[in-house]
Short mmCIF file of N, CA, C and O in Angstrom, two decimals:
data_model
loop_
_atom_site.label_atom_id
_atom_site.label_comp_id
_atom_site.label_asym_id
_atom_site.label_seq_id
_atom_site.Cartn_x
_atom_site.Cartn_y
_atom_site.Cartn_z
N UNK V 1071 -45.98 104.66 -45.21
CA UNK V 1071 -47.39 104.86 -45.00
C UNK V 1071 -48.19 103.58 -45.24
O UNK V 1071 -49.17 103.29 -44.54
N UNK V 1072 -47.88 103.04 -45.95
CA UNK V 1072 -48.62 101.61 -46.66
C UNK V 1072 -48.52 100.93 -45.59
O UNK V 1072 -49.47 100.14 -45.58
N UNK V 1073 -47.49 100.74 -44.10
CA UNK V 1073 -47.68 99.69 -43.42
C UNK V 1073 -48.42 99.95 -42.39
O UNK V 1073 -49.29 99.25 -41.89
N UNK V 1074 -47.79 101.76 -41.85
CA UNK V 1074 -49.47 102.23 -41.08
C UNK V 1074 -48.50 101.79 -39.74
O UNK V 1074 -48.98 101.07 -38.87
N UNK V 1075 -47.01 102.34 -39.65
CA UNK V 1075 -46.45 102.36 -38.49
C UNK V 1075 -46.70 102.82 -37.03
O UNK V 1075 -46.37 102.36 -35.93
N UNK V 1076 -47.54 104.10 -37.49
CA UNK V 1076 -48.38 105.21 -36.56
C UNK V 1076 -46.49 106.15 -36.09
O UNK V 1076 -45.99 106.41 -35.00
N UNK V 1077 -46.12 106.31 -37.15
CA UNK V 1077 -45.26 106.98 -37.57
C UNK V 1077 -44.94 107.41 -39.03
O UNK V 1077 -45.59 106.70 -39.80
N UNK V 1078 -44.12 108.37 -39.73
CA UNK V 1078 -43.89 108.72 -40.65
C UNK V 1078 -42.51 108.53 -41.22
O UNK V 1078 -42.30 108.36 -42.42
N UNK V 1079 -41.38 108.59 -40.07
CA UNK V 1079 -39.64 108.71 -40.37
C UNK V 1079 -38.96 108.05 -39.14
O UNK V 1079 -38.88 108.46 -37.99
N UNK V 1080 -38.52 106.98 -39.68
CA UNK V 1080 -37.86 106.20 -38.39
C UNK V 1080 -36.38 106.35 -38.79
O UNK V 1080 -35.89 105.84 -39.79
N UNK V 1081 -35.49 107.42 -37.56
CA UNK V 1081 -34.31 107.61 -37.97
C UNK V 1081 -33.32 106.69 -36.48
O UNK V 1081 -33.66 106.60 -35.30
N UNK V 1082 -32.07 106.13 -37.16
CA UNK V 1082 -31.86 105.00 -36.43
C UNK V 1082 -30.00 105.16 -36.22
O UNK V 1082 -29.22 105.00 -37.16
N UNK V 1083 -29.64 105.44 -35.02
CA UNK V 1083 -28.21 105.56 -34.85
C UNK V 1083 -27.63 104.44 -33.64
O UNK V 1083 -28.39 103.94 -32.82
N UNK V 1084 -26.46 104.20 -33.68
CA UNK V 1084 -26.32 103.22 -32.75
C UNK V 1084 -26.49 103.94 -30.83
O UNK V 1084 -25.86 104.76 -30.17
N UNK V 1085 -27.46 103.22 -30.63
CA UNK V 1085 -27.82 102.87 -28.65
C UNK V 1085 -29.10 104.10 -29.63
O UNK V 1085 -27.93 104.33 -29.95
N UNK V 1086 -29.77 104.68 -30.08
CA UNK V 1086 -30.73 105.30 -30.21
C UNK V 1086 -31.85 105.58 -31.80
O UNK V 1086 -31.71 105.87 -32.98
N UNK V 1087 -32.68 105.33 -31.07
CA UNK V 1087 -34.03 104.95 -32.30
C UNK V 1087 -34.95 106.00 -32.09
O UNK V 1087 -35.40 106.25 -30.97
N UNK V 1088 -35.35 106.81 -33.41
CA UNK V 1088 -36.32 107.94 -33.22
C UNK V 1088 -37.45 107.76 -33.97
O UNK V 1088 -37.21 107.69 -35.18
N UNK V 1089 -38.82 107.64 -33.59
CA UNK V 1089 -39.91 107.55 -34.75
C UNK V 1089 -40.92 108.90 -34.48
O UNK V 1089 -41.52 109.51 -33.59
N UNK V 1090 -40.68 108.89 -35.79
CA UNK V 1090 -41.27 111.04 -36.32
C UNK V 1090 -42.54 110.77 -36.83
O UNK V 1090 -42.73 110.33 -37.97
N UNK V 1091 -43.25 110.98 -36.17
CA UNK V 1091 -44.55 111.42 -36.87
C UNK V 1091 -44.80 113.05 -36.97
O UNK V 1091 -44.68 113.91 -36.09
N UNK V 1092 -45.33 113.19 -38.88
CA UNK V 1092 -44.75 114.80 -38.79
C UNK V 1092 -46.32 114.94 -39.39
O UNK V 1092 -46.99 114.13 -40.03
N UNK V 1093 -46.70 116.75 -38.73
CA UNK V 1093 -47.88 116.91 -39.35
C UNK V 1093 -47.66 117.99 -40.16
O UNK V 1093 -46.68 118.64 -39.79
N UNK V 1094 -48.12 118.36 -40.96
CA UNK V 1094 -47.50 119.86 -42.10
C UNK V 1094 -48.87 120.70 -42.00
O UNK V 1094 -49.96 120.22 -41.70
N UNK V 1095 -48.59 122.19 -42.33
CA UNK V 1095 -49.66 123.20 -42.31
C UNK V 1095 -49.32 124.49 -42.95
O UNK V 1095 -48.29 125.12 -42.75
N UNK V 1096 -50.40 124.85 -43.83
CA UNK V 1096 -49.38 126.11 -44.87
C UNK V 1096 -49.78 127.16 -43.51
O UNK V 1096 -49.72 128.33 -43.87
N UNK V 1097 -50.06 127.06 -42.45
CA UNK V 1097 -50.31 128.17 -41.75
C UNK V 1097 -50.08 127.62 -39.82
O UNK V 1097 -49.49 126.63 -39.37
N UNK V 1098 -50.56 128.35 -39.34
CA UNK V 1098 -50.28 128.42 -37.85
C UNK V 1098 -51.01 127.21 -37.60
O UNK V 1098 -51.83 126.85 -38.44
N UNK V 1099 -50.84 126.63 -36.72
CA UNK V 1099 -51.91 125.19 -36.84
C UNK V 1099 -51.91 125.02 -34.96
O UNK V 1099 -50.87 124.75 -34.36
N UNK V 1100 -53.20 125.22 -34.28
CA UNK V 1100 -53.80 124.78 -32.84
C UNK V 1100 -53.75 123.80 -32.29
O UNK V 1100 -53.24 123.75 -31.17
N UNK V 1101 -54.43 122.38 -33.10
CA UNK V 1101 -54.83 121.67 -32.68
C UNK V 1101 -53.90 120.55 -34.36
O UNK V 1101 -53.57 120.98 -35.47
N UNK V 1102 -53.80 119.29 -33.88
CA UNK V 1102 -53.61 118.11 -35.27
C UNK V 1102 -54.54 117.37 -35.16
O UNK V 1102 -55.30 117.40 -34.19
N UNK V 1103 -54.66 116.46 -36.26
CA UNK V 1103 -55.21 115.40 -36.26
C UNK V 1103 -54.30 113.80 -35.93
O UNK V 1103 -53.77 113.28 -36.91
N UNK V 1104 -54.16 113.09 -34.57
CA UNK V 1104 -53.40 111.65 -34.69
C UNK V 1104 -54.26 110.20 -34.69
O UNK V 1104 -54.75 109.65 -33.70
N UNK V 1105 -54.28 109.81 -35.84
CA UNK V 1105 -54.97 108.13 -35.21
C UNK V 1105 -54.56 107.65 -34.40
O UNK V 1105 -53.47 107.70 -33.83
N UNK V 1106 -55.86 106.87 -34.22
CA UNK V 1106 -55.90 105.80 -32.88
C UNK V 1106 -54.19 104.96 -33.09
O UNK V 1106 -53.58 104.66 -32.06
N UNK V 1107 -53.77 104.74 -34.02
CA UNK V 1107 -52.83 103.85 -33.95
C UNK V 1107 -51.37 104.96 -33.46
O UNK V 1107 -50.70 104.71 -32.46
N UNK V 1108 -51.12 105.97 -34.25
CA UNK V 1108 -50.18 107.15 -33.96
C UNK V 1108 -50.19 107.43 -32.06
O UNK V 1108 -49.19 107.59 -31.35
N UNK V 1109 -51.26 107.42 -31.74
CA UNK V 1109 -51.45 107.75 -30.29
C UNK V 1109 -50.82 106.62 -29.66
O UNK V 1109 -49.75 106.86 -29.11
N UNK V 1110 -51.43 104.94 -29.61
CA UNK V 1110 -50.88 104.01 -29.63
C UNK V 1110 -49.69 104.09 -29.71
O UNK V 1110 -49.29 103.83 -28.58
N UNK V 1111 -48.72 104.30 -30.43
CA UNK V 1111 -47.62 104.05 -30.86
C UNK V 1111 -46.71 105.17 -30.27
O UNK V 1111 -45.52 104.87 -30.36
N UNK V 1112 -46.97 106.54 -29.61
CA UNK V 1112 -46.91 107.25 -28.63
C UNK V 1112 -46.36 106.84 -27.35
O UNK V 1112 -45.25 106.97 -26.82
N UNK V 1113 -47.45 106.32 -27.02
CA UNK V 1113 -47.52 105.38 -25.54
C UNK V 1113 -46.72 104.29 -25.43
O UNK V 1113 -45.97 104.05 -24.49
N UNK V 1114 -46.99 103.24 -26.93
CA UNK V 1114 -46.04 101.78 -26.57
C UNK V 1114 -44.81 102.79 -26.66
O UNK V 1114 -44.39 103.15 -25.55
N UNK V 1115 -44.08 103.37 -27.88
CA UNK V 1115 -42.37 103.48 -27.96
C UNK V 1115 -41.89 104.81 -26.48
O UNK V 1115 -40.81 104.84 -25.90
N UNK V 1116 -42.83 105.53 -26.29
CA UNK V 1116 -42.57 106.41 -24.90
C UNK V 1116 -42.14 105.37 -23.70
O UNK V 1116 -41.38 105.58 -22.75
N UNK V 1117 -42.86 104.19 -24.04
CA UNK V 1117 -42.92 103.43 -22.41
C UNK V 1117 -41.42 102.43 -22.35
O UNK V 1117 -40.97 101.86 -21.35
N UNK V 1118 -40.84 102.43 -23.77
CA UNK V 1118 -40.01 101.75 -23.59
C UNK V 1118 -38.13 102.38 -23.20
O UNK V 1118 -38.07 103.36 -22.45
N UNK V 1119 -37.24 102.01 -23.53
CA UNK V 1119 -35.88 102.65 -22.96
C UNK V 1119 -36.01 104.10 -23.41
O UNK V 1119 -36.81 104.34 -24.31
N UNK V 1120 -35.34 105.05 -22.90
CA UNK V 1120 -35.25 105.82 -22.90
C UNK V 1120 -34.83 106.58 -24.50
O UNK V 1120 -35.29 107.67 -24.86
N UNK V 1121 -33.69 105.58 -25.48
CA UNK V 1121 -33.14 106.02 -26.20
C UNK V 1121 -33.92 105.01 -27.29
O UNK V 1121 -33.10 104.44 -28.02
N UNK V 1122 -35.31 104.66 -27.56
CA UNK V 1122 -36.23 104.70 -28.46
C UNK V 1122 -37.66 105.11 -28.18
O UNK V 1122 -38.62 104.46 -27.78
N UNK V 1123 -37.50 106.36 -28.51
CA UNK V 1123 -38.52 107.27 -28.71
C UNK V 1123 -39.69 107.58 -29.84
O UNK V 1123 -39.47 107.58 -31.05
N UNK V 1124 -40.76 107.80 -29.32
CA UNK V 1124 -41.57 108.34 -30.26
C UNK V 1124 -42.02 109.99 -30.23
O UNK V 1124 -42.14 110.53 -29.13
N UNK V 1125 -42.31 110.89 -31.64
CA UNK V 1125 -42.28 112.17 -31.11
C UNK V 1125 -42.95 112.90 -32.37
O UNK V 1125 -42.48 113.00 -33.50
N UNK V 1126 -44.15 113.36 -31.87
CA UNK V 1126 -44.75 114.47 -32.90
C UNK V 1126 -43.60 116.07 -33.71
O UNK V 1126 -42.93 116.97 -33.20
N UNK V 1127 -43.84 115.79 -34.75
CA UNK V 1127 -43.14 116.93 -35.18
C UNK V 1127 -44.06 117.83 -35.95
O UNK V 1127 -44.47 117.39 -37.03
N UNK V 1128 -44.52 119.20 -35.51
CA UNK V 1128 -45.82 120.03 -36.06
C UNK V 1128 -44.87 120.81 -36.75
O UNK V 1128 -43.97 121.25 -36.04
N UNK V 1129 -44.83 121.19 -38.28
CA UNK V 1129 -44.26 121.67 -39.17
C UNK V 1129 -45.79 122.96 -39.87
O UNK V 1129 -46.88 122.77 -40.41
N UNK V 1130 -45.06 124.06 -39.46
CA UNK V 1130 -46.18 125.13 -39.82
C UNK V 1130 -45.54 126.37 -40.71
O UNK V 1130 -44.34 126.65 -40.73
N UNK V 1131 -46.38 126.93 -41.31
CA UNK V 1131 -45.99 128.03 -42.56
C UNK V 1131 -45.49 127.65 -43.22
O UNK V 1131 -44.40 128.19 -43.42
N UNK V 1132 -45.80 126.59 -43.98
CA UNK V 1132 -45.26 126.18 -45.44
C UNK V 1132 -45.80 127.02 -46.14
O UNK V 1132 -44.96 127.41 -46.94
N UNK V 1133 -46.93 127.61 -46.32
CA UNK V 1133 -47.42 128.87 -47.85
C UNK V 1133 -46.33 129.66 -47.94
O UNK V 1133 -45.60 129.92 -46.98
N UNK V 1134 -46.15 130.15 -49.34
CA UNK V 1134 -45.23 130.88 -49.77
C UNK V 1134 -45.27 132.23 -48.77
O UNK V 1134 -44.22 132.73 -48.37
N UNK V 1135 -46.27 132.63 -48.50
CA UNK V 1135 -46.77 133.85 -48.03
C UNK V 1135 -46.75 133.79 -46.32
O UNK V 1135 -46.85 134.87 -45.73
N UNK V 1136 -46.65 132.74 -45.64
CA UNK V 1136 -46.41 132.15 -44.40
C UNK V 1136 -45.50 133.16 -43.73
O UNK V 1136 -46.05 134.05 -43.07
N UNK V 1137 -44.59 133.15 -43.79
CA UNK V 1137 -43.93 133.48 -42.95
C UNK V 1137 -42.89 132.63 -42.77
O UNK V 1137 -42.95 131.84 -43.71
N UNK V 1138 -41.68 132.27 -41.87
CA UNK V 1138 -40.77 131.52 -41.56
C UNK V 1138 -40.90 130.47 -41.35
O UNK V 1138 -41.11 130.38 -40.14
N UNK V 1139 -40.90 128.93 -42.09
CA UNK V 1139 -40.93 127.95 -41.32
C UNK V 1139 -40.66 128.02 -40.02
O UNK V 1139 -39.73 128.66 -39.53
N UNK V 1140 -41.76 127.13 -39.19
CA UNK V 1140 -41.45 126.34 -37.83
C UNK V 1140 -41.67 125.06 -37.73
O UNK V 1140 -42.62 124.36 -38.08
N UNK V 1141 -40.42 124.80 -37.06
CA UNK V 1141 -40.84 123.16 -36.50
C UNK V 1141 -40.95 123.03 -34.94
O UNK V 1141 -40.29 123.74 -34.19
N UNK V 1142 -41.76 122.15 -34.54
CA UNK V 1142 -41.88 122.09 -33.06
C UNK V 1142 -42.26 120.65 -33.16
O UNK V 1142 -43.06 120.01 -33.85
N UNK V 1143 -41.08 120.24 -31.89
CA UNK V 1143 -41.23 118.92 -31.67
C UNK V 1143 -41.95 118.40 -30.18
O UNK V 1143 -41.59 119.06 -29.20
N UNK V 1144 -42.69 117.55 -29.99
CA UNK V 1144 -43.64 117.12 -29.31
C UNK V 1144 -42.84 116.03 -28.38
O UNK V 1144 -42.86 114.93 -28.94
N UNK V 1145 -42.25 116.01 -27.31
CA UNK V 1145 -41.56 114.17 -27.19
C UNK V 1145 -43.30 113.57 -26.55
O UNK V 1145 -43.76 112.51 -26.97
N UNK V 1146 -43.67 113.99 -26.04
CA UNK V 1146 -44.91 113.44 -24.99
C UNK V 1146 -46.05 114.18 -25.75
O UNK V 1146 -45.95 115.31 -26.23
N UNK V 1147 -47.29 113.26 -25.80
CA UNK V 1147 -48.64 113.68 -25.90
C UNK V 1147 -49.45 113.17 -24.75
O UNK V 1147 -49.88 112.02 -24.76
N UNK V 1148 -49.69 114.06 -23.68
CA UNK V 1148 -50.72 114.10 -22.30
C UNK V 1148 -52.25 113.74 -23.15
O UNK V 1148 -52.69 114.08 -24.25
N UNK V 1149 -52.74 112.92 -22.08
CA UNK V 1149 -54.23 112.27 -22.03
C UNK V 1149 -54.98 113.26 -22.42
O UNK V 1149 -55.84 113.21 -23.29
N UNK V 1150 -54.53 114.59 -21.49
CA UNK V 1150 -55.64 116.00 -21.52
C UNK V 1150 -55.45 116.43 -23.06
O UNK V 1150 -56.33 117.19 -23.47
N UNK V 1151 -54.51 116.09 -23.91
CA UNK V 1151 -54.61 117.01 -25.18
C UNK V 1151 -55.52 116.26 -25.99
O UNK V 1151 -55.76 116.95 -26.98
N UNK V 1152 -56.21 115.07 -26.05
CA UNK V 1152 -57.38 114.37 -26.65
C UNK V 1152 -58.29 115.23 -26.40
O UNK V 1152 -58.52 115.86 -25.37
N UNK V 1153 -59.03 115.23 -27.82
CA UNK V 1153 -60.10 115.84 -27.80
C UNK V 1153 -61.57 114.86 -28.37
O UNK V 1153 -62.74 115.08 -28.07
N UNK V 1154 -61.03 113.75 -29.27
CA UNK V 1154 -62.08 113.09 -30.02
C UNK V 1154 -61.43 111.38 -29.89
O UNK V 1154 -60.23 111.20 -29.68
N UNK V 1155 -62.56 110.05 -30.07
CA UNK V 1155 -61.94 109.14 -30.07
C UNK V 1155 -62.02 108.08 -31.28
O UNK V 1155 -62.34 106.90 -31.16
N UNK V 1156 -61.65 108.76 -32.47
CA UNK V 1156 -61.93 108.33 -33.79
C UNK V 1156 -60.41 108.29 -34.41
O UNK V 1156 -59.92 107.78 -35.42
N UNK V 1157 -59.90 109.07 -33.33
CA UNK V 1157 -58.01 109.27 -33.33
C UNK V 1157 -58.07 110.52 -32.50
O UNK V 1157 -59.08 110.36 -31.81
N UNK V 1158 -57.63 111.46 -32.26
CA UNK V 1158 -57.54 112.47 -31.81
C UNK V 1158 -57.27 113.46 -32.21
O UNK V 1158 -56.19 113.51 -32.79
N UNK V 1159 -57.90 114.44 -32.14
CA UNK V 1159 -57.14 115.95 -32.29
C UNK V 1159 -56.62 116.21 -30.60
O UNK V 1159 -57.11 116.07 -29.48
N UNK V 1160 -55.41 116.64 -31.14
CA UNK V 1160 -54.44 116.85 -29.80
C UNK V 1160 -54.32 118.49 -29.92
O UNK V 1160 -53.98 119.08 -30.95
N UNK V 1161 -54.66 119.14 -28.60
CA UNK V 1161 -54.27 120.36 -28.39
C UNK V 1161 -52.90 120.69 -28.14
O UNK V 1161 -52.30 120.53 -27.07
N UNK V 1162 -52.37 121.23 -29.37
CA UNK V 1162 -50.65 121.65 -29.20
C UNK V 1162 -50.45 122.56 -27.77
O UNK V 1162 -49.39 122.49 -27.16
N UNK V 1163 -51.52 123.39 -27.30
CA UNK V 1163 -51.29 124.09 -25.98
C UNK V 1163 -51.45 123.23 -25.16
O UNK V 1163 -50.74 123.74 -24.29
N UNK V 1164 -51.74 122.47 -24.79
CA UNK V 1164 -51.39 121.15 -23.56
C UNK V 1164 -50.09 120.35 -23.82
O UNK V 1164 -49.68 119.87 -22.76
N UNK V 1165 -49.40 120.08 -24.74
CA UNK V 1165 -48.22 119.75 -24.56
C UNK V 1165 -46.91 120.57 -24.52
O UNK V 1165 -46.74 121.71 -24.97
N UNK V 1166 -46.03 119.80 -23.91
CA UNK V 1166 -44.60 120.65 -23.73
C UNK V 1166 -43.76 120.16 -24.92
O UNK V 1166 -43.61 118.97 -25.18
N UNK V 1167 -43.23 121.18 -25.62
CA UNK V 1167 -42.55 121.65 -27.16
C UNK V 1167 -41.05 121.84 -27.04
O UNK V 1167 -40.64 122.87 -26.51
N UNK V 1168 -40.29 121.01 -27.45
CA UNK V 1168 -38.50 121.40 -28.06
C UNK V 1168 -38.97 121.80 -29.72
O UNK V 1168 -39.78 121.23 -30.46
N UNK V 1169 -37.94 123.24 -29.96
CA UNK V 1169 -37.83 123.54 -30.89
C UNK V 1169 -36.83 122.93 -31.98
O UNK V 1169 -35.74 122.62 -31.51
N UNK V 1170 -36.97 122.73 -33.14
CA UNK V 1170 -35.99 121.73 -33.82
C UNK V 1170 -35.00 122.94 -34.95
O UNK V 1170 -35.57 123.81 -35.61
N UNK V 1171 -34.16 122.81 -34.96
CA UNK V 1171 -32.92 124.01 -35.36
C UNK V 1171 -32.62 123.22 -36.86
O UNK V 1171 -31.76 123.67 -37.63
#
């Protein structure tokens, strides 16, 4: 966090590089919050080879009382899911979701 990657977990295997930006929520969560730099960093590592990626991971029902963890992974964030330009709140219903097991 201190360097302000516009990521959270950079996991690294040989021919493939993954950078996780994860958002947490003790409940169902609509919309996130991503900085200007997270969005950035979206776009640059999306645009490059195929096998270094960047990718939202929305982590919901953490309260005890929640219900089942979910994770849902994001590979792409579309232009249309911006909502503000201070960073964005991204509408999770405009993007397309892999579930993470």
């Amino acid at each position: 966090r201190k360097r302000n990657h516009g990521y959270d977990l950079l996991a690294i295997k040989p021919g493939h590089v993954l950078r996780i930006e994860i958002k947490a929520h003790l409940r169902e969560a609509k919309s996130v919050f991503v900085t200007q730099n997270e969005w950035q960093q979206s776009r640059q590592q999306n645009g490059l080879a195929a096998d270094d990626r960047w990718e939202l991971w929305n982590v919901e029902n953490l309260a005890a009382d929640a219900g089942m963890v979910r994770i849902t992974r994001y590979p792409h964030l579309p232009d249309e899911a911006r909502t503000r330009e201070s960073g964005y709140w991204v509408d999770l219903n405009a993007c397309h979701s892999e579930s993470a097991r």
